[in-house]
Coordinates of C-alpha atoms in Angstrom, one line a residue:
M17 CA -22.0 7.7 15.5
A18 CA -22.6 11.0 13.6
T19 CA -24.6 10.7 10.5
V20 CA -22.4 10.1 7.5
K21 CA -23.9 10.9 4.2
R22 CA -20.9 10.7 1.9
F23 CA -17.7 8.6 1.9
E24 CA -15.8 11.9 1.9
D25 CA -17.1 12.3 5.5
L26 CA -15.4 9.2 6.8
D27 CA -12.2 9.8 8.8
I28 CA -10.7 6.5 7.4
W29 CA -11.2 7.7 3.8
L30 CA -9.6 11.1 4.6
E31 CA -6.6 9.4 6.2
A32 CA -6.3 7.0 3.3
R33 CA -6.4 9.9 0.9
R34 CA -3.7 11.8 2.9
L35 CA -1.4 8.7 2.9
S36 CA -2.0 8.2 -0.8
K37 CA -0.9 11.7 -1.5
E38 CA 2.3 11.1 0.6
I39 CA 3.1 8.0 -1.5
I40 CA 2.5 10.0 -4.8
A41 CA 4.9 12.7 -3.5
I42 CA 7.6 10.0 -2.8
A43 CA 7.0 8.5 -6.2
Q44 CA 7.5 11.8 -7.9
N45 CA 10.3 13.3 -5.8
T46 CA 12.7 10.4 -5.3
D47 CA 14.5 7.9 -7.4
L48 CA 11.5 5.7 -7.1
N49 CA 10.2 7.6 -10.1
R50 CA 12.6 5.5 -12.2
D51 CA 11.5 2.2 -10.7
F52 CA 8.3 2.0 -12.8
K53 CA 6.9 -1.3 -11.5
L54 CA 7.4 -0.7 -7.8
K55 CA 6.3 2.9 -8.2
E56 CA 3.1 1.9 -9.9
Q57 CA 2.5 -1.0 -7.4
I58 CA 2.6 1.2 -4.3
K59 CA 0.6 4.0 -6.0
A60 CA -2.1 1.4 -6.9
S61 CA -2.2 -0.2 -3.5
S62 CA -2.3 3.1 -1.6
G63 CA -5.0 4.4 -3.9
S64 CA -6.9 1.1 -3.5
V65 CA -7.3 1.8 0.2
M66 CA -9.3 5.0 -0.3
D67 CA -11.0 3.6 -3.5
N68 CA -12.3 0.5 -1.8
I69 CA -13.7 2.6 1.2
A70 CA -15.5 4.8 -1.4
E71 CA -16.8 1.9 -3.5
G72 CA -18.0 0.0 -0.6
F73 CA -19.8 3.0 0.8
E74 CA -21.5 3.6 -2.5
R75 CA -22.9 0.1 -2.6
N76 CA -26.4 -0.3 -1.4
G77 CA -25.8 -3.0 1.2
N78 CA -23.9 -2.8 4.4
I79 CA -22.6 -6.4 4.1
E80 CA -20.9 -5.3 0.8
F81 CA -19.6 -2.2 2.6
R82 CA -17.9 -4.3 5.2
Q83 CA -16.4 -6.6 2.5
F84 CA -14.9 -3.6 0.7
L85 CA -13.6 -2.2 4.0
S86 CA -11.8 -5.6 4.5
V87 CA -10.3 -5.3 1.0
A88 CA -9.2 -1.7 1.9
K89 CA -7.5 -3.0 5.1
G90 CA -5.7 -5.6 3.0
S91 CA -4.5 -2.9 0.6
A92 CA -3.2 -0.9 3.6
G93 CA -1.1 -4.0 4.5
E94 CA 0.1 -4.4 0.9
S95 CA 1.2 -0.7 1.0
R96 CA 3.1 -1.3 4.2
S97 CA 4.9 -4.3 2.7
Q98 CA 5.8 -2.2 -0.4
L99 CA 7.2 0.5 1.8
Y100 CA 9.7 -1.9 3.1
R101 CA 10.7 -2.7 -0.5
I102 CA 11.0 1.0 -1.2
F103 CA 13.2 1.4 1.9
D104 CA 15.3 -1.7 1.0
N105 CA 16.0 -0.2 -2.4
G106 CA 17.2 3.1 -0.8
Y107 CA 14.3 5.3 -2.0
I108 CA 13.3 6.5 1.5
S109 CA 15.0 6.9 4.8
E110 CA 14.4 4.7 7.8
D111 CA 12.6 7.6 9.5
Q112 CA 10.2 7.9 6.6
L113 CA 9.7 4.2 6.6
N114 CA 8.9 4.1 10.3
A115 CA 6.5 7.0 10.1
L116 CA 4.6 5.7 7.1
V117 CA 4.4 2.1 8.4
S118 CA 3.1 3.4 11.7
Q119 CA 0.5 5.6 10.0
Y120 CA -0.7 2.6 7.8
Q121 CA -0.8 0.4 10.9
Q122 CA -3.0 3.0 12.7
L123 CA -5.2 3.3 9.6
S124 CA -5.6 -0.5 9.5
I125 CA -6.7 -0.5 13.2
K126 CA -9.2 2.3 12.4
I127 CA -10.6 0.3 9.5
H128 CA -10.8 -2.9 11.7
N129 CA -12.5 -1.0 14.5
F130 CA -15.1 0.4 12.0
I131 CA -15.8 -3.1 10.6
T132 CA -16.2 -4.3 14.2
Y133 CA -18.6 -1.5 14.9
L134 CA -20.6 -2.2 11.8
N135 CA -20.7 -5.9 12.6
K136 CA -22.4 -5.1 15.9
K137 CA -25.2 -3.1 14.3
D138 CA -28.2 -4.4 12.5
F139 CA -28.1 -2.1 9.6
K140 CA -30.4 -2.8 6.6
G141 CA -29.8 -1.4 3.2
T142 CA -29.1 2.2 4.0
K143 CA -25.9 3.1 5.8
F144 CA -25.9 4.0 9.4
I145 CA -29.6 4.1 10.0
D146 CA -31.1 1.8 12.6
S147 CA -34.3 0.1 11.4

């Protein structure tokens, strides 16, 4: 694995950020902007994916990092569920739903694979450095 010094270097964080920006655009540019509760829920869950990756990375311990990655993966699932609600309420098309659900599923797989990778390593204290 290449040396990662900042959470901003992680592909999973970059992908979570991109998806969060897509959700914000939907919230601003569709009738979802009038459904305050659902709009705020999906903005929060999509933001939580990237925020938990960042917070976990900034923690000192790798066990904590893996825990925050697990929370991020859960938030990706929550965002997928909310996308169905947004579709069911007519705020996005079926094509938009399918594309975003697929992208969140791929992100969940990447997060899972990263957790699996970290579980196989004996990292101590500092990220990505073998002792």
